Coordinates of C-alpha atoms and ligand atoms in Angstrom, one line a residue:
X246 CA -91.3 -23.7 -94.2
X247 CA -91.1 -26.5 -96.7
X248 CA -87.6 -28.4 -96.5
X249 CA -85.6 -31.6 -97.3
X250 CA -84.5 -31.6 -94.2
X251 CA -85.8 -34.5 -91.2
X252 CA -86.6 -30.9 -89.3
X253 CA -85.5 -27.2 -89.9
X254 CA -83.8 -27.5 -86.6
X255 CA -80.1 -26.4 -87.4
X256 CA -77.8 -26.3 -84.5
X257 CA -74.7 -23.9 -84.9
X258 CA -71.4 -23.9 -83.7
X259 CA -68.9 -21.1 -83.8
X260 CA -65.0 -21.3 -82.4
X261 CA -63.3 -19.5 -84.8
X262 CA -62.0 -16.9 -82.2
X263 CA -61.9 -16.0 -78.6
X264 CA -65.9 -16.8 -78.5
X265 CA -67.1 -20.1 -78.1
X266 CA -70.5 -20.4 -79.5
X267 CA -73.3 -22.5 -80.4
X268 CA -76.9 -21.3 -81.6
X269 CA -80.2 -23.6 -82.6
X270 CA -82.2 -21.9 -85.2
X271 CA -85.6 -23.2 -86.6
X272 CA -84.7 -22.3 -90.0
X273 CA -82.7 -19.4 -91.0
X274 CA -84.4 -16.6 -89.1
X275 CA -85.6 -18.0 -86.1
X276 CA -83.3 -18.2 -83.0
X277 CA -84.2 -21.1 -80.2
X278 CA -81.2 -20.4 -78.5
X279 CA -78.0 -18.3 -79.1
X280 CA -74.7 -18.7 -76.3
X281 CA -71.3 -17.3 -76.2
X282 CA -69.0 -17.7 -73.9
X283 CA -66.7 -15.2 -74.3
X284 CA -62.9 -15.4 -73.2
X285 CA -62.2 -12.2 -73.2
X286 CA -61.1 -12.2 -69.7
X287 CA -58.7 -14.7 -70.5
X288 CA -57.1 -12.5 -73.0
X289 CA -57.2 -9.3 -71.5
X290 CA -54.3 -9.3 -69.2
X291 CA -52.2 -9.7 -72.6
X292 CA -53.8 -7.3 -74.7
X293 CA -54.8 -9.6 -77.6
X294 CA -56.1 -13.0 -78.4
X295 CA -53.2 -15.6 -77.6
X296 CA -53.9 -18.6 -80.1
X297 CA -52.9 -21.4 -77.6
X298 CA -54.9 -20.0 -74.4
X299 CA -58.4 -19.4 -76.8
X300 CA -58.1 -23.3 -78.3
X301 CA -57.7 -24.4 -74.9
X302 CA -60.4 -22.5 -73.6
X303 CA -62.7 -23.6 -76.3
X304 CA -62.2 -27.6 -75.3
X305 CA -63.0 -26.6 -71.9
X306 CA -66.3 -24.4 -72.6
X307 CA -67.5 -26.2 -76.0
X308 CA -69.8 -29.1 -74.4
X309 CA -71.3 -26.6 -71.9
X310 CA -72.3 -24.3 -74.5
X311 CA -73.5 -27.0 -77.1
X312 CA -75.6 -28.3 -74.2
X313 CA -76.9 -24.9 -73.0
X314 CA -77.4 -24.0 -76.0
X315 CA -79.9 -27.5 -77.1
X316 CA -81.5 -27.0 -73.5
X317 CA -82.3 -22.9 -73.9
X318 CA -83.8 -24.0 -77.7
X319 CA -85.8 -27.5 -76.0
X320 CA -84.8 -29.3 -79.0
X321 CA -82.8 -32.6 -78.4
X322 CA -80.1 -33.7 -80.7
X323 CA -82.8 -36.9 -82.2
X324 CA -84.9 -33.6 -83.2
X325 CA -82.1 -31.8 -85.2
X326 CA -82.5 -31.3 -89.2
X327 CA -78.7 -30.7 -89.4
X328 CA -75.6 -28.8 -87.9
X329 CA -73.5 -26.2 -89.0
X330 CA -70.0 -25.7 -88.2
X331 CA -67.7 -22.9 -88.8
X332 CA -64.6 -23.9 -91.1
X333 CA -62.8 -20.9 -91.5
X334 CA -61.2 -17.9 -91.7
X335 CA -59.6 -17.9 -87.8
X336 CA -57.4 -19.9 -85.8
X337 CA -56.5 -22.9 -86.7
X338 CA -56.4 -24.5 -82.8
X339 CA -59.5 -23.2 -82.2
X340 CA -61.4 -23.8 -85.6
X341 CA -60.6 -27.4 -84.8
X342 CA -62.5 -27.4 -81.8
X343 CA -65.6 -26.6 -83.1
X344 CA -65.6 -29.0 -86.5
X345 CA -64.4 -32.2 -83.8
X346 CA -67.3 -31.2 -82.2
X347 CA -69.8 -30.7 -85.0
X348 CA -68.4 -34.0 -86.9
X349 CA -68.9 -36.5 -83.9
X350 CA -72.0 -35.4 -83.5
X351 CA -73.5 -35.6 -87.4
X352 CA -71.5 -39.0 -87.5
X353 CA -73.3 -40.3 -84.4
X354 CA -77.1 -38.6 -85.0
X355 CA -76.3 -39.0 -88.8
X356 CA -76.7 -35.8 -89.4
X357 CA -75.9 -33.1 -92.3
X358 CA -73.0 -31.1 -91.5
X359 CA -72.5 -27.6 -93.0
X360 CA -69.0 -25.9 -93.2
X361 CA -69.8 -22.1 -92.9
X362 CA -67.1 -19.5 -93.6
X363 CA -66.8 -17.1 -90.9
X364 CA -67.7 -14.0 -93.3
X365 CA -70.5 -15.5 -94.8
X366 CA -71.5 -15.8 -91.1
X367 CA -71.3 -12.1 -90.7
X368 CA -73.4 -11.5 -93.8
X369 CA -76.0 -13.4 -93.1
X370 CA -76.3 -11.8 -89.5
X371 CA -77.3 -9.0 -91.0
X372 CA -80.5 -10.3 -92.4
X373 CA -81.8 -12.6 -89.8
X374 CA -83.9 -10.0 -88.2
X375 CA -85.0 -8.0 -91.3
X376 CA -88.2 -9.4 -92.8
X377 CA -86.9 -8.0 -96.4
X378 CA -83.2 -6.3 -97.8
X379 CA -83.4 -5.2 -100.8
X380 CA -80.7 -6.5 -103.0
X381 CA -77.7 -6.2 -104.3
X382 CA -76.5 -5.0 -100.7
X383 CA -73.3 -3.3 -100.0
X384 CA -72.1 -4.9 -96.8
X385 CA -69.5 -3.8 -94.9
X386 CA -67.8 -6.9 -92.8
X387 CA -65.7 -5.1 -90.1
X388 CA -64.7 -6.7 -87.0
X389 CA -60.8 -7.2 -85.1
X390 CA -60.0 -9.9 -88.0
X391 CA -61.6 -8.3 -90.6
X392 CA -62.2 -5.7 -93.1
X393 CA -64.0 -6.0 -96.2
X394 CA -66.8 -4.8 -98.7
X395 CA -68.8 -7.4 -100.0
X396 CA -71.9 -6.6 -103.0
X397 CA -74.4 -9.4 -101.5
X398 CA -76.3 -10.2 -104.7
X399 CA -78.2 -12.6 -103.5
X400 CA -78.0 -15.6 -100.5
X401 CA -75.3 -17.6 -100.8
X402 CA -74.2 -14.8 -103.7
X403 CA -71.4 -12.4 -103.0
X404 CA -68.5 -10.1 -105.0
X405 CA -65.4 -9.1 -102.8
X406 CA -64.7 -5.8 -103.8
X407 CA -62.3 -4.5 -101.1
X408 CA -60.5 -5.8 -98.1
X409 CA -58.0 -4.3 -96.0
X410 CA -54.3 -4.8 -96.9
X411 CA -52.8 -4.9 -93.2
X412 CA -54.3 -4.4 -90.4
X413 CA -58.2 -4.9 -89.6
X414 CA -60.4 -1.8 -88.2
X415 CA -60.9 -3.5 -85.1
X416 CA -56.9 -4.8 -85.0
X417 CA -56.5 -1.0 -84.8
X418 CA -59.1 0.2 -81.9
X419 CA -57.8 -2.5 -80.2
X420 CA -53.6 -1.3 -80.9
X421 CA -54.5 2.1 -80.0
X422 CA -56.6 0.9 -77.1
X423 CA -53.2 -0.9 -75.6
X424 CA -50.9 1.8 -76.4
X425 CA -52.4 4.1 -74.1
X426 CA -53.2 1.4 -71.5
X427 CA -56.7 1.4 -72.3
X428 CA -57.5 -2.3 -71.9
X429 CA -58.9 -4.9 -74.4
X430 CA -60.9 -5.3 -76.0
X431 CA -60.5 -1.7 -77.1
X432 CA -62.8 -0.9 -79.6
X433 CA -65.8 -0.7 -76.4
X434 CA -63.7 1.8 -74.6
X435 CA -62.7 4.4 -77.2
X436 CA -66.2 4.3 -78.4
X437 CA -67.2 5.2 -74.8
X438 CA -64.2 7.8 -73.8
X439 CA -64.2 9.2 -77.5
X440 CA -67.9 10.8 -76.5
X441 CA -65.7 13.0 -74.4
X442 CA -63.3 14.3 -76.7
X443 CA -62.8 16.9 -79.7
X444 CA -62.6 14.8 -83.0
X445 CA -61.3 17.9 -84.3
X446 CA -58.3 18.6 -82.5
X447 CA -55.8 15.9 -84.2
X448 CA -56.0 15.7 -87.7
X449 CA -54.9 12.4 -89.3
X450 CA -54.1 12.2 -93.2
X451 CA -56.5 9.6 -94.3
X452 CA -54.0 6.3 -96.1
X453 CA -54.4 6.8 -99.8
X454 CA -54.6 4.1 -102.3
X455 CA -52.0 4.9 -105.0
X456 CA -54.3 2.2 -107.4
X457 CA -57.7 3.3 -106.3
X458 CA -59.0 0.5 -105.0
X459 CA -61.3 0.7 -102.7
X460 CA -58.9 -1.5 -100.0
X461 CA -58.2 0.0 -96.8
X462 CA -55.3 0.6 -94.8
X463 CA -55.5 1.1 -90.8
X464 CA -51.4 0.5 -90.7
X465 CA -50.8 4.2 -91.0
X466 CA -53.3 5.6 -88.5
X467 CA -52.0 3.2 -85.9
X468 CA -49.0 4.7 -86.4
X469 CA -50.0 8.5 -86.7
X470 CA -51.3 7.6 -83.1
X471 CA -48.1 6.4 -82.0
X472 CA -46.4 9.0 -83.1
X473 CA -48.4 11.9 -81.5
X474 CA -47.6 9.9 -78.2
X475 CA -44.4 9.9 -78.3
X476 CA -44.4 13.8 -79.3
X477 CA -47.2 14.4 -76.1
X478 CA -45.9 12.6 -73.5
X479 CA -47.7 14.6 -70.7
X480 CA -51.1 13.4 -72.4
X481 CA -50.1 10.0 -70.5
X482 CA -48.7 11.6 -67.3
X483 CA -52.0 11.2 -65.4
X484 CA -52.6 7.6 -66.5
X485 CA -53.6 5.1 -64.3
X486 CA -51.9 2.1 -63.0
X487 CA -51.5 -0.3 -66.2
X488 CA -50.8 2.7 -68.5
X489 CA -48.8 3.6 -71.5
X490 CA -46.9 1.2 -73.5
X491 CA -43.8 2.2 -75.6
X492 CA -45.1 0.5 -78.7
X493 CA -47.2 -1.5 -80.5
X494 CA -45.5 -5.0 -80.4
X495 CA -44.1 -4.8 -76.2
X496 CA -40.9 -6.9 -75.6
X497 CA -42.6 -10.6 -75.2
X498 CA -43.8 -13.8 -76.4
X499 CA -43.1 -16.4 -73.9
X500 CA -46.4 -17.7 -75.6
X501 CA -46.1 -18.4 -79.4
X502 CA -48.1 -16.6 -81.8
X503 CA -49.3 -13.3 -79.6
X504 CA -49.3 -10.2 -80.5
X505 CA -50.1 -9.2 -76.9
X506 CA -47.8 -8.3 -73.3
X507 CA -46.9 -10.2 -70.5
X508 CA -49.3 -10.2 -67.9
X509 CA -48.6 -7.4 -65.1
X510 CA -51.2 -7.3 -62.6
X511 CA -54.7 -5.8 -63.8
X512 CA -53.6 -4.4 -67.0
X513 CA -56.6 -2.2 -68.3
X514 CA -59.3 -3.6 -66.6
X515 CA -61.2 -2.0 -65.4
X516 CA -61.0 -0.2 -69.0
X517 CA -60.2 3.6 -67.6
X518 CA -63.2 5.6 -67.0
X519 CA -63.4 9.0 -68.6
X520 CA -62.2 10.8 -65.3
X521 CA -59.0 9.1 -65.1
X522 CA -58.0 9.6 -68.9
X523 CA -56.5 13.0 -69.8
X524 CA -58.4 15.4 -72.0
X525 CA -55.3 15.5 -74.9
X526 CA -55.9 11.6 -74.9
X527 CA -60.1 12.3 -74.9
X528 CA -59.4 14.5 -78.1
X529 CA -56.9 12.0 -79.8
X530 CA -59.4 8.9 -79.7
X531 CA -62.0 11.1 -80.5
X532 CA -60.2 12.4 -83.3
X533 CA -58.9 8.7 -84.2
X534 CA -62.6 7.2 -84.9
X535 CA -63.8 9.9 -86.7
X536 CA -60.9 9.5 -89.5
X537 CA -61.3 5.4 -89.0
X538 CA -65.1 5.8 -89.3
X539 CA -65.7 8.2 -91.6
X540 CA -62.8 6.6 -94.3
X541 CA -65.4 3.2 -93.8
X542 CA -68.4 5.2 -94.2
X543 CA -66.8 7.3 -97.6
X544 CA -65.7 3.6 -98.9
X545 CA -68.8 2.0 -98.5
X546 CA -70.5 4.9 -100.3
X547 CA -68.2 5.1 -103.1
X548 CA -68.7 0.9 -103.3
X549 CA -72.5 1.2 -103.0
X550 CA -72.4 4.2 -106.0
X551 CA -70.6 1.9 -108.5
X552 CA -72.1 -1.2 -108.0
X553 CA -75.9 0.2 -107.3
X554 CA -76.5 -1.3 -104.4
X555 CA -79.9 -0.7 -103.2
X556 CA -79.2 -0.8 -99.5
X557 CA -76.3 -1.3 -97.2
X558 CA -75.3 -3.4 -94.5
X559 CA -72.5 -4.0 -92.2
X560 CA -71.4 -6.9 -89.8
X561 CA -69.0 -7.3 -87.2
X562 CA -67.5 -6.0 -83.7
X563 CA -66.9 -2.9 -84.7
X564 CA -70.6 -2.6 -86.5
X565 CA -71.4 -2.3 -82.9
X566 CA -69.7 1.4 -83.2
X567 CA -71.7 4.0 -82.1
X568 CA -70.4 6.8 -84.2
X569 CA -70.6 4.6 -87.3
X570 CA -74.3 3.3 -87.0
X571 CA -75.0 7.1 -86.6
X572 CA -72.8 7.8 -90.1
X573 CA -74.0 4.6 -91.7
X574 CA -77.5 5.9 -91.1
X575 CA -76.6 9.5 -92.2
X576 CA -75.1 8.0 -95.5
X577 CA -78.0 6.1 -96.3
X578 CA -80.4 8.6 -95.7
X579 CA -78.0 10.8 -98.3
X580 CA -78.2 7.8 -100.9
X581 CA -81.8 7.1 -100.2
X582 CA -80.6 3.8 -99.0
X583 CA -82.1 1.8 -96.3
X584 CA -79.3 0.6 -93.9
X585 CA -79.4 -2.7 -92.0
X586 CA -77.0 -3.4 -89.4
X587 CA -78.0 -6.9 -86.5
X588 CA -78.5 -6.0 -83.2
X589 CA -75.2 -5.8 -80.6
X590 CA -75.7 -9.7 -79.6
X591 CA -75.4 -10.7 -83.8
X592 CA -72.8 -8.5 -84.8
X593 CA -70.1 -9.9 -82.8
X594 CA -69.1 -13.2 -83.3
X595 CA -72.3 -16.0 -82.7
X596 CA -73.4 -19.0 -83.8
X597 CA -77.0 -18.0 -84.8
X598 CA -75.3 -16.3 -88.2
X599 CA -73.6 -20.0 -88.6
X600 CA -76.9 -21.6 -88.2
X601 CA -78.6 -19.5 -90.2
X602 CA -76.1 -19.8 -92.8
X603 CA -75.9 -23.8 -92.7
X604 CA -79.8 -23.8 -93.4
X605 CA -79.2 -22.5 -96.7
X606 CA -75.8 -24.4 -97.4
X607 CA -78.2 -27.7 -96.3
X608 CA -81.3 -26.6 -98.4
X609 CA -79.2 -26.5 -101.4
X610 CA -78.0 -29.6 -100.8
X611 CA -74.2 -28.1 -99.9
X612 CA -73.0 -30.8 -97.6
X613 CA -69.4 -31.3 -95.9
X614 CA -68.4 -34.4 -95.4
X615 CA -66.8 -35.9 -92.1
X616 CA -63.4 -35.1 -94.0
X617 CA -63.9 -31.6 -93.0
X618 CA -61.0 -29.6 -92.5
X619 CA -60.6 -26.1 -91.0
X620 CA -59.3 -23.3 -93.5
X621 CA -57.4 -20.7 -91.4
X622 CA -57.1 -18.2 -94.5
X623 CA -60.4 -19.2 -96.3
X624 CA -62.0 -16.7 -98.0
X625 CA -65.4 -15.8 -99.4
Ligands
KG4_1388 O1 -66.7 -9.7 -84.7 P1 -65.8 -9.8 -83.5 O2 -66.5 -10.1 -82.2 O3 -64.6 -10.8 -83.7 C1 -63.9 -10.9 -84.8 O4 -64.4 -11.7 -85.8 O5 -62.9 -10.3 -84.9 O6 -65.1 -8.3 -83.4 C2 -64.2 -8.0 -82.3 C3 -63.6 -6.6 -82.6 C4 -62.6 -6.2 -81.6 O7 -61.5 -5.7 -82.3 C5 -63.3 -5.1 -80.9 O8 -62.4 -4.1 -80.4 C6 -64.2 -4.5 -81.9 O9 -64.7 -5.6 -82.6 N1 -65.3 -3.8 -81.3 C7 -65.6 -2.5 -81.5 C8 -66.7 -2.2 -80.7 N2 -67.2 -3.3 -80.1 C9 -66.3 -4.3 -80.5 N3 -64.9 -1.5 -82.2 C10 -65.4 -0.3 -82.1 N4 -66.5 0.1 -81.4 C11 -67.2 -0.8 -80.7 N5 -68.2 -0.4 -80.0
ZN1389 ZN1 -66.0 -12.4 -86.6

């Protein structure tokens, strides 16, 4: 591929999060290499990501993954065409960890540095593998930080056309998941034990917009939830050890900035098995994702109507959703759409989509300096 780069050798580093990550990429489609380290054992125990813990984490696992990540590709850091470093949205601690990183090395190689925003990152997973998409795209970024609908126009190209105006999709698999003792991260589990229930047999009142956007809400389902466990108390009964919590936000926070519980022994984890988890609770995450997945399938096809997209996408943890691939699919075969979506180890959080990303940024000539700064509420 013809470049203005010394090589097409990006190398990518992600730390927005609780993953730390760092990819090489020859190019924007080719991965040498793509490591995470997840912490999500770390954060388990309290239900959520706990800011201080995850920037820690990342200072301890960040030279091992860089350096797994340049030995998995072969490439050595004299061989490198550029890097690409994730500058926001996330958290702040651990954002930092990643751009100290990425800047000592592009001042000491003298190399390009790219600052890539996280949702751009998600995007562009989803055309890495693809050999064409045709455009404008109707993405749907959806992950626990994140909702949004994006009209990808072209690379680097994008309209926001909805976003959600409290909590993110994921933010409420994982709420519901710790509210019935379920474990984190939750949106893995429900998926699994909703196979076993009766998405019928609770019906939730999908949130309204009173301005017809096409924003979403998740606030009021979280709490439709809460509410039919308080009014079904024998649904819990038979939980196991770790089980129901009173509410969403548990007395706590001996550790600033969680939104999690204090540790009590093996809270969740194992995640309960389908045996061990009453049939009542079976039907009510059942019925749960099927009014959370079809409201982001009915959104995306009313976006993707409007705007004429002429596929659709979607990015993010909870892109990994069984039940919505399998709706995503069904609505594109509707709209005569073909639907894209990265495979499991892209649609999380990675480094490859940063990589991939930077490549472009550095192609254009879109270069951060060593000034670089991370953007906790950045937006694309
Ligand atoms: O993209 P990601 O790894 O990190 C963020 O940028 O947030 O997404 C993590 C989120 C969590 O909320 C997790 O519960 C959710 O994605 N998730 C899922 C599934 N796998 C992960 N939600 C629903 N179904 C899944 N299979
Ligand atoms: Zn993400």
């Amino acid at each position: 591929m013809a470049s203005s780069l010394k090589s097409d050798l990006i190398l990518g580093i992600e730390s927005s999060c609780d993953e730390t990550a760092a990819a090489v990429l020859r190019g924007p489609k080719q991965i040498l290499s793509n490591v995470i380290a997840s912490q999500v054992p770390i954060h388990r125990r309290w239900g959520g990501v706990v800011p201080e813990l995850a920037s820690r984490q990342h200072i301890l696992s960040i030279d091992t993954v860089v350096n797994d990540a340049l030995r998995q590709s072969g490439a050595g850091l004299d061989e490198l065409g550029g890097i690409a470093v994730t500058y926001g949205p996330g958290l702040v601690g651990s954002l930092l960890v990643g751009i100290s990183v990425a800047k000592a090395i592009a001042l000491v190689k003298g190399l390009p540095l790219a600052a890539v925003n996280h949702i751009e990152g998600h995007i562009q997973s989803i055309f890495i593998e693809p050999d064409e998409v045709p455009l404008p795209m109707m993405a749907l970024v959806v992950s626990g930080g994140h909702t949004s609908l994006y009209l990808v126009e072209a690379q680097g190209r994008y309209r926001a056309l909805a976003h959600t105006r409290d909590d993110a999709a994921g933010e409420a698999y994982d709420k519901v998941a710790k509210l019935l003792g379920l474990g984190y991260p939750g949106g893995p589990v429900i998926d699994r034990l909703a196979r076993s229930g009766d998405p019928k047999a609770v019906e939730f009142s999908r949130p309204r917009m009173t301005d017809r956007t096409l924003d979403f809400s998740f606030s009021g389902l979280k709490t439709a939830v809460l509410r039919w466990v308080q009014a079904h108390p024998e649904a819990l009964a038979g939980e196991p050890a770790g089980g129901p919590v009173a509410g969403f936000e548990p007395r706590m926070a001996s550790l600033p900035g969680t939104t999690g519980r204090p540790p009590s022994g093996d809270v969740g984890e194992p995640a309960s098995p389908a045996g061990e988890t009453s049939q009542q609770v079976l039907d009510l995450l059942a019925s749960f994702q099927e009014t959370l997945v079809s409201y982001l399938v009915d959104h995306t096809v009313k976006a993707a109507r409007l705007h004429s997209a002429r596929s659709l996408g979607m990015a993010g943890g909870v892109a990994c959703n069984t039940l919505l691939r399998e709706r995503m699919r069904d609505a594109g075969s509707t709209l005569g759409l073909p639907v894209f979506f990265p495979t499991p180890i892209l649609t999380t959080d990675n480094a490859a989509m940063i990589a991939s990303v930077g490549w472009h940024h550095l192609q254009r000539g879109q270069t951060a300096g060593l000034a670089l700064n991370s953007d906790p509420a950045a937006r694309l």
